[in-house]
PDB file of C-alpha atoms in Angstrom:
ATOM      1  CA  MET A1061     -25.136  24.692  14.538  1.00  0.00           C
ATOM      2  CA  ASN A1062     -21.952  24.592  13.512  1.00  0.00           C
ATOM      3  CA  HIS A1063     -19.893  22.416  15.618  1.00  0.00           C
ATOM      4  CA  SER A1064     -16.075  22.944  16.098  1.00  0.00           C
ATOM      5  CA  VAL A1065     -14.623  18.893  15.664  1.00  0.00           C
ATOM      6  CA  ILE A1066     -10.831  18.113  16.640  1.00  0.00           C
ATOM      7  CA  VAL A1067      -9.460  14.556  15.654  1.00  0.00           C
ATOM      8  CA  GLU A1068      -6.077  12.879  16.442  1.00  0.00           C
ATOM      9  CA  VAL A1069      -4.892  10.126  14.784  1.00  0.00           C
ATOM     10  CA  THR A1070      -2.487   8.563  16.423  1.00  0.00           C
ATOM     11  CA  LEU A1071      -0.591   4.979  15.880  1.00  0.00           C
ATOM     12  CA  ARG A1072      -2.263   2.086  17.528  1.00  0.00           C
ATOM     13  CA  ARG A1073      -0.425   1.082  20.208  1.00  0.00           C
ATOM     14  CA  GLY A1074       2.345  -1.985  19.411  1.00  0.00           C
ATOM     15  CA  ILE A1075       2.441  -0.244  16.079  1.00  0.00           C
ATOM     16  CA  ALA A1076       6.167   1.039  15.748  1.00  0.00           C
ATOM     17  CA  ASP A1077       6.091   4.640  15.308  1.00  0.00           C
ATOM     18  CA  PRO A1078       9.891   5.602  14.109  1.00  0.00           C
ATOM     19  CA  GLN A1079       9.011   9.369  14.076  1.00  0.00           C
ATOM     20  CA  GLY A1080       8.180   9.349  17.588  1.00  0.00           C
ATOM     21  CA  ALA A1081      10.842   7.526  18.457  1.00  0.00           C
ATOM     22  CA  THR A1082      13.320   9.662  16.468  1.00  0.00           C
ATOM     23  CA  ILE A1083      12.258  12.962  18.288  1.00  0.00           C
ATOM     24  CA  GLU A1084      12.596  11.283  21.590  1.00  0.00           C
ATOM     25  CA  ARG A1085      16.158  10.570  20.817  1.00  0.00           C
ATOM     26  CA  ALA A1086      16.632  14.197  20.061  1.00  0.00           C
ATOM     27  CA  LEU A1087      15.127  15.209  23.277  1.00  0.00           C
ATOM     28  CA  PRO A1088      18.267  14.535  25.831  1.00  0.00           C
ATOM     29  CA  ALA A1089      21.077  16.673  23.253  1.00  0.00           C
ATOM     30  CA  LEU A1090      18.808  19.892  24.445  1.00  0.00           C
ATOM     31  CA  GLY A1091      18.956  18.825  28.189  1.00  0.00           C
ATOM     32  CA  PHE A1092      15.536  17.506  28.523  1.00  0.00           C
ATOM     33  CA  THR A1093      15.627  14.183  30.601  1.00  0.00           C
ATOM     34  CA  GLY A1094      12.130  11.917  31.773  1.00  0.00           C
ATOM     35  CA  VAL A1095      10.718  12.004  28.770  1.00  0.00           C
ATOM     36  CA  HIS A1096       9.413   8.968  27.165  1.00  0.00           C
ATOM     37  CA  SER A1097       6.706   7.334  25.590  1.00  0.00           C
ATOM     38  CA  MET A1098       7.081  10.090  22.649  1.00  0.00           C
ATOM     39  CA  ARG A1099       4.607   9.301  19.749  1.00  0.00           C
ATOM     40  CA  ALA A1100       3.863  11.635  16.235  1.00  0.00           C
ATOM     41  CA  GLY A1101       0.356  12.043  14.755  1.00  0.00           C
ATOM     42  CA  LYS A1102      -1.829  14.119  12.976  1.00  0.00           C
ATOM     43  CA  LEU A1103      -4.346  16.385  13.890  1.00  0.00           C
ATOM     44  CA  PHE A1104      -7.335  17.488  11.812  1.00  0.00           C
ATOM     45  CA  ARG A1105      -9.351  20.552  12.650  1.00  0.00           C
ATOM     46  CA  PHE A1106     -12.955  20.765  11.033  1.00  0.00           C
ATOM     47  CA  ASP A1107     -16.298  22.049  11.088  1.00  0.00           C
ATOM     48  CA  VAL A1108     -19.762  19.746  11.207  1.00  0.00           C
ATOM     49  CA  GLU A1109     -23.092  21.196  10.345  1.00  0.00           C
ATOM     50  CA  ALA A1110     -25.661  18.836  12.966  1.00  0.00           C
ATOM     51  CA  ALA A1111     -28.534  19.855  14.964  1.00  0.00           C
ATOM     52  CA  ASP A1112     -26.816  18.613  18.053  1.00  0.00           C
ATOM     53  CA  ALA A1113     -22.850  18.008  19.201  1.00  0.00           C
ATOM     54  CA  GLU A1114     -24.094  14.040  18.763  1.00  0.00           C
ATOM     55  CA  GLU A1115     -24.356  14.257  15.515  1.00  0.00           C
ATOM     56  CA  ALA A1116     -21.256  16.142  14.775  1.00  0.00           C
ATOM     57  CA  ARG A1117     -19.818  13.200  16.803  1.00  0.00           C
ATOM     58  CA  ALA A1118     -21.148  10.505  14.851  1.00  0.00           C
ATOM     59  CA  THR A1119     -20.357  11.919  11.533  1.00  0.00           C
ATOM     60  CA  ALA A1120     -16.775  12.940  12.625  1.00  0.00           C
ATOM     61  CA  GLN A1121     -16.379   9.609  14.230  1.00  0.00           C
ATOM     62  CA  SER A1122     -17.488   7.861  10.498  1.00  0.00           C
ATOM     63  CA  LEU A1123     -15.225   9.973   8.922  1.00  0.00           C
ATOM     64  CA  ALA A1124     -12.371   9.638  11.051  1.00  0.00           C
ATOM     65  CA  GLN A1125     -12.143   5.664  10.574  1.00  0.00           C
ATOM     66  CA  ARG A1126     -12.838   5.473   7.124  1.00  0.00           C
ATOM     67  CA  LEU A1127     -10.867   8.251   5.923  1.00  0.00           C
ATOM     68  CA  LEU A1128      -8.501  10.116   8.146  1.00  0.00           C
ATOM     69  CA  SER A1129      -6.906   6.945   9.188  1.00  0.00           C
ATOM     70  CA  ASN A1130      -6.414   3.274   8.643  1.00  0.00           C
ATOM     71  CA  PRO A1131      -7.628   1.525  11.300  1.00  0.00           C
ATOM     72  CA  VAL A1132      -5.425  -1.573  10.852  1.00  0.00           C
ATOM     73  CA  ILE A1133      -2.116   0.995  12.133  1.00  0.00           C
ATOM     74  CA  GLU A1134      -4.039   3.969  13.565  1.00  0.00           C
ATOM     75  CA  ASP A1135      -6.067   5.355  16.249  1.00  0.00           C
ATOM     76  CA  ALA A1136      -8.613   8.140  15.539  1.00  0.00           C
ATOM     77  CA  HIS A1137      -9.858  10.059  19.087  1.00  0.00           C
ATOM     78  CA  VAL A1138     -12.486  12.550  18.388  1.00  0.00           C
ATOM     79  CA  ARG A1139     -13.545  15.770  20.169  1.00  0.00           C
ATOM     80  CA  VAL A1140     -15.906  17.847  19.863  1.00  0.00           C
ATOM     81  CA  GLU A1141     -14.696  21.377  21.071  1.00  0.00           C
ATOM     82  CA  GLU A1142     -17.183  24.166  21.114  1.00  0.00           C
ATOM     83  CA  VAL A1143     -20.943  25.103  19.133  1.00  0.00           C
ATOM     84  CA  ARG A1144     -21.457  28.669  17.310  1.00  0.00           C
ATOM     85  CA  PRO A1145     -24.620  29.096  15.498  1.00  0.00           C
ATOM     86  CA  ALA A1146     -24.363  28.033  12.083  1.00  0.00           C
TER      87      ALA A1146
ATOM     88  CA  MET B 377      -2.074 -10.711 -27.100  1.00  0.00           C
ATOM     89  CA  THR B 378      -2.440 -10.679 -22.995  1.00  0.00           C
ATOM     90  CA  ARG B 379      -4.183  -7.199 -22.062  1.00  0.00           C
ATOM     91  CA  VAL B 380      -3.216  -5.409 -19.200  1.00  0.00           C
ATOM     92  CA  ALA B 381      -4.773  -2.054 -18.218  1.00  0.00           C
ATOM     93  CA  VAL B 382      -1.971   0.209 -16.099  1.00  0.00           C
ATOM     94  CA  VAL B 383      -4.059   2.708 -13.614  1.00  0.00           C
ATOM     95  CA  VAL B 384      -2.829   6.561 -13.851  1.00  0.00           C
ATOM     96  CA  PHE B 385      -3.659   8.340 -10.863  1.00  0.00           C
ATOM     97  CA  PRO B 386      -2.988  12.183 -10.489  1.00  0.00           C
ATOM     98  CA  GLY B 387       0.953  12.016  -9.419  1.00  0.00           C
ATOM     99  CA  SER B 388       1.418   8.109 -10.581  1.00  0.00           C
ATOM    100  CA  ASN B 389       4.772   7.936 -12.084  1.00  0.00           C
ATOM    101  CA  CYS B 390       6.015   4.438 -13.037  1.00  0.00           C
ATOM    102  CA  GLU B 391       3.037   4.269 -15.236  1.00  0.00           C
ATOM    103  CA  TYR B 392       5.389   3.968 -18.677  1.00  0.00           C
ATOM    104  CA  ASP B 393       7.879   1.823 -17.056  1.00  0.00           C
ATOM    105  CA  VAL B 394       5.124  -0.687 -16.560  1.00  0.00           C
ATOM    106  CA  MET B 395       3.899   0.395 -20.603  1.00  0.00           C
ATOM    107  CA  SER B 396       8.032  -0.217 -21.796  1.00  0.00           C
ATOM    108  CA  ALA B 397       7.769  -3.705 -20.184  1.00  0.00           C
ATOM    109  CA  MET B 398       4.505  -4.775 -20.300  1.00  0.00           C
ATOM    110  CA  ALA B 399       6.020  -3.791 -24.667  1.00  0.00           C
ATOM    111  CA  GLN B 400       8.740  -6.072 -23.803  1.00  0.00           C
ATOM    112  CA  LEU B 401       7.085  -8.986 -23.171  1.00  0.00           C
ATOM    113  CA  GLY B 402       4.417  -9.076 -25.962  1.00  0.00           C
ATOM    114  CA  ALA B 403       1.678  -7.438 -24.165  1.00  0.00           C
ATOM    115  CA  SER B 404      -0.658  -4.933 -25.176  1.00  0.00           C
ATOM    116  CA  ALA B 405      -1.111  -2.250 -22.509  1.00  0.00           C
ATOM    117  CA  GLU B 406      -3.391   0.930 -22.005  1.00  0.00           C
ATOM    118  CA  LEU B 407      -2.968   3.784 -19.318  1.00  0.00           C
ATOM    119  CA  VAL B 408      -6.645   3.768 -17.597  1.00  0.00           C
ATOM    120  CA  PHE B 409      -7.472   7.367 -16.043  1.00  0.00           C
ATOM    121  CA  HIS B 410      -8.258   7.235 -12.230  1.00  0.00           C
ATOM    122  CA  SER B 411     -12.006   8.957 -13.585  1.00  0.00           C
ATOM    123  CA  ALA B 412     -12.467   6.118 -15.351  1.00  0.00           C
ATOM    124  CA  THR B 413     -15.320   3.392 -14.538  1.00  0.00           C
ATOM    125  CA  THR B 414     -14.610   0.812 -16.425  1.00  0.00           C
ATOM    126  CA  LEU B 415     -11.557  -1.154 -17.215  1.00  0.00           C
ATOM    127  CA  GLY B 416     -12.074  -2.016 -20.968  1.00  0.00           C
ATOM    128  CA  ASP B 417     -11.741  -5.616 -21.915  1.00  0.00           C
ATOM    129  CA  VAL B 418      -8.702  -6.761 -20.174  1.00  0.00           C
ATOM    130  CA  ASP B 419      -6.654  -9.763 -18.432  1.00  0.00           C
ATOM    131  CA  GLY B 420      -5.004  -8.122 -16.065  1.00  0.00           C
ATOM    132  CA  VAL B 421      -4.550  -4.548 -14.357  1.00  0.00           C
ATOM    133  CA  ILE B 422      -1.453  -3.194 -13.142  1.00  0.00           C
ATOM    134  CA  LEU B 423      -1.873  -0.313  -9.969  1.00  0.00           C
ATOM    135  CA  PRO B 424       1.732   1.483 -11.179  1.00  0.00           C
ATOM    136  CA  GLY B 425       3.882   3.760  -9.033  1.00  0.00           C
ATOM    137  CA  GLY B 426       4.123   6.987  -7.834  1.00  0.00           C
ATOM    138  CA  PHE B 427       2.359   9.535  -5.964  1.00  0.00           C
ATOM    139  CA  ALA B 428      -0.880   9.432  -6.311  1.00  0.00           C
ATOM    140  CA  HIS B 429      -2.286  12.415  -5.033  1.00  0.00           C
ATOM    141  CA  GLY B 430       0.211  13.915  -3.681  1.00  0.00           C
ATOM    142  CA  ASP B 431       0.335  10.561  -0.859  1.00  0.00           C
ATOM    143  CA  TYR B 432      -1.431  13.106   1.330  1.00  0.00           C
ATOM    144  CA  LEU B 433      -2.967  12.169   4.778  1.00  0.00           C
ATOM    145  CA  ARG B 434      -1.416   8.201   3.530  1.00  0.00           C
ATOM    146  CA  PRO B 435      -0.344   6.872   0.925  1.00  0.00           C
ATOM    147  CA  GLY B 436      -2.768   5.412  -0.816  1.00  0.00           C
ATOM    148  CA  ALA B 437      -6.343   7.083   1.785  1.00  0.00           C
ATOM    149  CA  ILE B 438      -7.214   9.378  -1.306  1.00  0.00           C
ATOM    150  CA  ALA B 439      -7.082   7.340  -4.328  1.00  0.00           C
ATOM    151  CA  ARG B 440      -8.884   4.846  -3.099  1.00  0.00           C
ATOM    152  CA  PHE B 441     -11.468   6.284  -3.647  1.00  0.00           C
ATOM    153  CA  SER B 442     -11.499   6.973  -7.027  1.00  0.00           C
ATOM    154  CA  PRO B 443     -13.978   5.900  -9.287  1.00  0.00           C
ATOM    155  CA  VAL B 444     -11.681   2.785 -11.144  1.00  0.00           C
ATOM    156  CA  MET B 445     -10.925   1.689  -7.908  1.00  0.00           C
ATOM    157  CA  THR B 446     -14.722   0.313  -8.241  1.00  0.00           C
ATOM    158  CA  ALA B 447     -13.829  -1.590 -11.095  1.00  0.00           C
ATOM    159  CA  VAL B 448     -10.539  -2.842  -9.840  1.00  0.00           C
ATOM    160  CA  SER B 449     -12.274  -4.382  -6.955  1.00  0.00           C
ATOM    161  CA  ASP B 450     -15.080  -5.818  -8.906  1.00  0.00           C
ATOM    162  CA  PHE B 451     -12.013  -7.375 -11.696  1.00  0.00           C
ATOM    163  CA  ALA B 452     -10.674  -9.215  -8.270  1.00  0.00           C
ATOM    164  CA  ALA B 453     -13.215  -9.588  -6.792  1.00  0.00           C
ATOM    165  CA  ALA B 454     -14.271 -11.934 -10.130  1.00  0.00           C
ATOM    166  CA  GLY B 455     -10.824 -13.615  -9.632  1.00  0.00           C
ATOM    167  CA  GLY B 456      -8.618 -11.042 -12.088  1.00  0.00           C
ATOM    168  CA  ALA B 457      -5.171 -10.944 -11.634  1.00  0.00           C
ATOM    169  CA  VAL B 458      -3.975  -7.550 -10.115  1.00  0.00           C
ATOM    170  CA  LEU B 459      -0.870  -6.419  -9.353  1.00  0.00           C
ATOM    171  CA  GLY B 460      -0.289  -3.215  -6.645  1.00  0.00           C
ATOM    172  CA  VAL B 461       3.756  -2.092  -7.509  1.00  0.00           C
ATOM    173  CA  CYS B 462       4.557   0.451  -4.699  1.00  0.00           C
ATOM    174  CA  ASN B 463       2.608   2.776  -4.100  1.00  0.00           C
ATOM    175  CA  GLY B 464      -0.285   0.570  -6.256  1.00  0.00           C
ATOM    176  CA  PHE B 465       0.558  -2.151  -3.262  1.00  0.00           C
ATOM    177  CA  GLN B 466      -0.100   0.719  -0.616  1.00  0.00           C
ATOM    178  CA  VAL B 467      -3.701   1.638  -2.648  1.00  0.00           C
ATOM    179  CA  LEU B 468      -4.400  -1.629  -2.213  1.00  0.00           C
ATOM    180  CA  THR B 469      -3.933  -2.394   1.263  1.00  0.00           C
ATOM    181  CA  GLU B 470      -6.128   0.638   1.998  1.00  0.00           C
ATOM    182  CA  ALA B 471      -8.887  -0.652  -0.617  1.00  0.00           C
ATOM    183  CA  GLY B 472      -8.908  -3.364   1.704  1.00  0.00           C
ATOM    184  CA  LEU B 473      -8.046  -5.956  -1.388  1.00  0.00           C
ATOM    185  CA  LEU B 474      -5.060  -6.917   0.601  1.00  0.00           C
ATOM    186  CA  PRO B 475      -4.578  -7.613   4.436  1.00  0.00           C
ATOM    187  CA  GLY B 476      -1.880  -5.019   6.353  1.00  0.00           C
ATOM    188  CA  ALA B 477      -0.491  -1.520   5.949  1.00  0.00           C
ATOM    189  CA  LEU B 478       2.540   0.300   4.578  1.00  0.00           C
ATOM    190  CA  GLN B 479       4.388   2.177   7.065  1.00  0.00           C
ATOM    191  CA  LYS B 480       7.110   4.419   7.245  1.00  0.00           C
ATOM    192  CA  ASN B 481      10.617   2.820   6.774  1.00  0.00           C
ATOM    193  CA  ARG B 482      12.133   2.306  10.029  1.00  0.00           C
ATOM    194  CA  GLY B 483      15.519   4.793  10.010  1.00  0.00           C
ATOM    195  CA  LEU B 484      13.148   7.331   8.291  1.00  0.00           C
ATOM    196  CA  THR B 485      15.024   7.285   5.122  1.00  0.00           C
ATOM    197  CA  PHE B 486      14.014   7.388   1.454  1.00  0.00           C
ATOM    198  CA  LEU B 487      15.599   4.192   0.253  1.00  0.00           C
ATOM    199  CA  CYS B 488      15.995   4.002  -3.541  1.00  0.00           C
ATOM    200  CA  GLN B 489      18.344   0.721  -4.084  1.00  0.00           C
ATOM    201  CA  PRO B 490      18.830  -2.709  -5.288  1.00  0.00           C
ATOM    202  CA  THR B 491      17.541  -5.576  -2.917  1.00  0.00           C
ATOM    203  CA  THR B 492      17.424  -8.635  -3.134  1.00  0.00           C
ATOM    204  CA  LEU B 493      14.423 -10.388  -2.567  1.00  0.00           C
ATOM    205  CA  VAL B 494      13.496 -14.773  -1.908  1.00  0.00           C
ATOM    206  CA  VAL B 495      10.143 -16.435  -3.657  1.00  0.00           C
ATOM    207  CA  SER B 496       8.310 -17.512  -0.559  1.00  0.00           C
ATOM    208  CA  SER B 497       5.143 -18.355  -2.259  1.00  0.00           C
ATOM    209  CA  THR B 498       4.999 -19.346  -5.857  1.00  0.00           C
ATOM    210  CA  ARG B 499       1.042 -19.689  -5.646  1.00  0.00           C
ATOM    211  CA  SER B 500       0.269 -15.840  -6.518  1.00  0.00           C
ATOM    212  CA  VAL B 501      -0.534 -14.381  -9.957  1.00  0.00           C
ATOM    213  CA  LEU B 502       3.169 -12.564  -9.846  1.00  0.00           C
ATOM    214  CA  THR B 503       5.572 -15.509  -9.045  1.00  0.00           C
ATOM    215  CA  ARG B 504       3.568 -18.669 -10.782  1.00  0.00           C
ATOM    216  CA  ALA B 505       6.483 -18.802 -13.038  1.00  0.00           C
ATOM    217  CA  ALA B 506       9.445 -18.315 -10.580  1.00  0.00           C
ATOM    218  CA  THR B 507      10.389 -21.182  -8.326  1.00  0.00           C
ATOM    219  CA  PRO B 508      10.742 -21.362  -4.267  1.00  0.00           C
ATOM    220  CA  GLY B 509      13.608 -19.710  -3.026  1.00  0.00           C
ATOM    221  CA  GLN B 510      14.663 -18.182  -5.888  1.00  0.00           C
ATOM    222  CA  GLU B 511      16.506 -15.082  -5.404  1.00  0.00           C
ATOM    223  CA  LEU B 512      15.712 -11.702  -7.489  1.00  0.00           C
ATOM    224  CA  VAL B 513      17.886  -8.385  -7.524  1.00  0.00           C
ATOM    225  CA  ILE B 514      14.946  -5.649  -7.745  1.00  0.00           C
ATOM    226  CA  PRO B 515      15.088  -2.254  -6.531  1.00  0.00           C
ATOM    227  CA  ILE B 516      13.524  -0.297  -4.046  1.00  0.00           C
ATOM    228  CA  ASN B 517      12.319   3.591  -4.128  1.00  0.00           C
ATOM    229  CA  HIS B 518      10.030   4.280  -1.260  1.00  0.00           C
ATOM    230  CA  PHE B 519       9.783   6.359   2.188  1.00  0.00           C
ATOM    231  CA  SER B 520       6.986   3.825   3.520  1.00  0.00           C
ATOM    232  CA  GLY B 521       7.176   0.316   2.514  1.00  0.00           C
ATOM    233  CA  ALA B 522       7.138  -1.330   6.271  1.00  0.00           C
ATOM    234  CA  TYR B 523       5.188  -4.114   5.501  1.00  0.00           C
ATOM    235  CA  THR B 524       2.866  -3.402   8.994  1.00  0.00           C
ATOM    236  CA  CYS B 525       0.171  -6.365  10.283  1.00  0.00           C
ATOM    237  CA  ASP B 526      -1.328  -7.745  13.514  1.00  0.00           C
ATOM    238  CA  ASP B 527      -0.609 -11.020  14.975  1.00  0.00           C
ATOM    239  CA  GLU B 528      -3.980 -12.174  13.953  1.00  0.00           C
ATOM    240  CA  THR B 529      -3.621 -11.210  10.502  1.00  0.00           C
ATOM    241  CA  TYR B 530       0.068 -12.435  10.591  1.00  0.00           C
ATOM    242  CA  ALA B 531      -0.891 -16.042  10.978  1.00  0.00           C
ATOM    243  CA  SER B 532      -3.413 -16.131   8.370  1.00  0.00           C
ATOM    244  CA  LEU B 533      -0.950 -14.908   6.150  1.00  0.00           C
ATOM    245  CA  VAL B 534       1.532 -17.427   7.120  1.00  0.00           C
ATOM    246  CA  ARG B 535      -2.052 -19.736   6.970  1.00  0.00           C
ATOM    247  CA  HIS B 536      -2.887 -19.155   3.955  1.00  0.00           C
ATOM    248  CA  ASP B 537       0.738 -19.047   2.228  1.00  0.00           C
ATOM    249  CA  GLN B 538      -0.318 -15.253   1.176  1.00  0.00           C
ATOM    250  CA  ILE B 539       3.869 -14.220   2.419  1.00  0.00           C
ATOM    251  CA  VAL B 540       5.064 -13.944  -1.818  1.00  0.00           C
ATOM    252  CA  LEU B 541       8.409 -12.195  -1.438  1.00  0.00           C
ATOM    253  CA  ARG B 542      10.490 -11.397   1.294  1.00  0.00           C
ATOM    254  CA  TYR B 543      13.793  -9.228   1.705  1.00  0.00           C
ATOM    255  CA  ARG B 544      17.067 -11.293   1.837  1.00  0.00           C
ATOM    256  CA  ASP B 545      17.865  -8.231   3.605  1.00  0.00           C
ATOM    257  CA  ASN B 546      15.821  -5.994   5.322  1.00  0.00           C
ATOM    258  CA  PRO B 547      16.054  -2.487   4.229  1.00  0.00           C
ATOM    259  CA  ASN B 548      12.980  -0.637   5.387  1.00  0.00           C
ATOM    260  CA  GLY B 549      11.679  -2.846   8.919  1.00  0.00           C
ATOM    261  CA  SER B 550       9.198  -4.957   7.153  1.00  0.00           C
ATOM    262  CA  ARG B 551       7.762  -7.701   9.348  1.00  0.00           C
ATOM    263  CA  ASP B 552       9.208 -11.283   8.955  1.00  0.00           C
ATOM    264  CA  ASP B 553      11.274  -9.194   5.457  1.00  0.00           C
ATOM    265  CA  ILE B 554       7.996  -9.102   4.032  1.00  0.00           C
ATOM    266  CA  ALA B 555       8.256  -7.065   0.467  1.00  0.00           C
ATOM    267  CA  ALA B 556       5.284  -8.716  -1.220  1.00  0.00           C
ATOM    268  CA  VAL B 557       1.708 -10.403  -0.033  1.00  0.00           C
ATOM    269  CA  SER B 558      -1.330 -11.799  -2.030  1.00  0.00           C
ATOM    270  CA  ASN B 559      -4.846 -12.204  -0.908  1.00  0.00           C
ATOM    271  CA  GLU B 560      -6.202 -15.644   0.201  1.00  0.00           C
ATOM    272  CA  ALA B 561      -6.607 -16.434  -3.227  1.00  0.00           C
ATOM    273  CA  GLY B 562      -3.326 -14.816  -5.104  1.00  0.00           C
ATOM    274  CA  ASN B 563      -4.469 -13.072  -7.974  1.00  0.00           C
ATOM    275  CA  VAL B 564      -4.240 -10.171  -5.894  1.00  0.00           C
ATOM    276  CA  VAL B 565      -0.348  -8.906  -5.203  1.00  0.00           C
ATOM    277  CA  GLY B 566       1.291  -5.860  -4.014  1.00  0.00           C
ATOM    278  CA  LEU B 567       4.811  -5.468  -3.952  1.00  0.00           C
ATOM    279  CA  MET B 568       7.802  -2.801  -2.440  1.00  0.00           C
ATOM    280  CA  PRO B 569       9.758  -3.350  -5.405  1.00  0.00           C
ATOM    281  CA  HIS B 570      10.003  -2.300  -8.898  1.00  0.00           C
ATOM    282  CA  PRO B 571      10.394  -5.371 -11.240  1.00  0.00           C
ATOM    283  CA  GLU B 572       9.367  -3.027 -13.963  1.00  0.00           C
ATOM    284  CA  ARG B 573      12.436  -1.676 -13.415  1.00  0.00           C
ATOM    285  CA  ALA B 574      14.665  -4.986 -13.708  1.00  0.00           C
ATOM    286  CA  MET B 575      13.867  -5.810 -17.434  1.00  0.00           C
ATOM    287  CA  SER B 576      17.397  -5.158 -18.415  1.00  0.00           C
ATOM    288  CA  THR B 577      21.198  -6.687 -17.272  1.00  0.00           C
ATOM    289  CA  LEU B 578      22.109  -3.509 -19.112  1.00  0.00           C
ATOM    290  CA  LEU B 579      20.534  -1.545 -16.996  1.00  0.00           C
ATOM    291  CA  GLY B 580      21.169  -3.463 -13.732  1.00  0.00           C
ATOM    292  CA  SER B 581      18.765  -6.406 -13.766  1.00  0.00           C
ATOM    293  CA  ALA B 582      16.597  -8.346 -15.551  1.00  0.00           C
ATOM    294  CA  ASP B 583      15.520 -10.522 -12.828  1.00  0.00           C
ATOM    295  CA  GLY B 584      11.733  -8.879 -12.999  1.00  0.00           C
ATOM    296  CA  ARG B 585      11.085 -10.073 -16.029  1.00  0.00           C
ATOM    297  CA  VAL B 586      10.064 -13.411 -14.465  1.00  0.00           C
ATOM    298  CA  LEU B 587       7.721 -11.611 -12.034  1.00  0.00           C
ATOM    299  CA  LEU B 588       6.177  -9.718 -14.839  1.00  0.00           C
ATOM    300  CA  GLU B 589       5.913 -12.975 -17.080  1.00  0.00           C
ATOM    301  CA  GLY B 590       4.376 -14.847 -14.400  1.00  0.00           C
ATOM    302  CA  PHE B 591       2.057 -12.110 -14.106  1.00  0.00           C
ATOM    303  CA  LEU B 592       0.792 -12.070 -18.108  1.00  0.00           C
ATOM    304  CA  GLY B 593       0.713 -16.074 -17.628  1.00  0.00           C
ATOM    305  CA  LEU B 594       3.840 -16.522 -19.926  1.00  0.00           C
ATOM    306  CA  GLY B 595       6.246 -19.148 -18.738  1.00  0.00           C
ATOM    307  CA  VAL B 596       3.806 -21.024 -17.232  1.00  0.00           C
ATOM    308  CA  GLY B 597       2.457 -24.487 -17.446  1.00  0.00           C
ATOM    309  CA  ALA B 598      -1.166 -24.948 -18.625  1.00  0.00           C
ATOM    310  CA  GLY B 599      -3.785 -24.745 -16.336  1.00  0.00           C
ATOM    311  CA  ALA B 600      -2.255 -21.781 -14.934  1.00  0.00           C
ATOM    312  CA  GLY B 601      -4.039 -19.644 -17.953  1.00  0.00           C
ATOM    313  CA  ARG B 602      -3.819 -16.041 -18.746  1.00  0.00           C
ATOM    314  CA  GLY B 603      -3.902 -13.315 -16.475  1.00  0.00           C
ATOM    315  CA  GLY B 604      -6.583 -13.961 -13.830  1.00  0.00           C
ATOM    316  CA  GLY B 605      -6.140 -17.881 -14.192  1.00  0.00           C
ATOM    317  CA  VAL B 606      -5.057 -18.821 -10.238  1.00  0.00           C
ATOM    318  CA  GLY B 607      -8.164 -18.521  -7.924  1.00  0.00           C
ATOM    319  CA  ALA B 608     -10.720 -17.811 -10.512  1.00  0.00           C
ATOM    320  CA  GLN B 609     -14.030 -18.083  -8.966  1.00  0.00           C
TER     321      GLN B 609
END
């Protein structure tokens, strides 16, 4: 089965995020008020061939930890989106 | 003569500056491609600056899986002298050979300027020929140079005297002004500034010499040995 996976990588809480802070500072100039806690991150979308969603999740989790994120500064959040016949 | 391997990844761009610096200091250096599985018979290894694998994903994230990195890890584990400059530092942190990580600079600005560094520890292979508190003017050239680590790692760095160099005037938001760190044994060092670009007063500064001489085991007393002497196991 083909599982569509999304991995979100964001900086861990407590790690300074100059990109998020810069975006947040630009918002008042556009008239957006009351928007805060802006964090910038990365999103990866890919397909995994696996018997079931759990196996796909485990594979994605492992590669998210080993390659897509640096666990020293980043958190990775894995979502298995949908299942399609291979 | 001291022999040094200079590792070249696709996108490295400071390897010839390092080669030139090594030649000026009388060392014999050769380029070792990222696909190599051995380093040859060398006394030290340098990972030069640049943008290995385009810095895609994160600086150093792809380079750490290069075949040559297994040889670099083995060499480091055997007590060999390993130096990562700029992108090389980023590769060493991604590879887990040095603690912490390098993050985007505070202010999101690419920085290319001379910086004044203060020698914090002299027990690393990079600073063994320098004196504690010595100030060195060496240029930086990076976008992701803000040294970051958690509190536990920071406490461990302090406890084991692993903070090697600090910026006098922090340019990039590094934690505790850190410009260079070593592993616990002191034989693996990474720094963001470029000592190989500070080899001649005619070109701005010759302060990189004392660092690279120390790395090559020159200008230090008996016992420090050639590359790999410090913390050899």
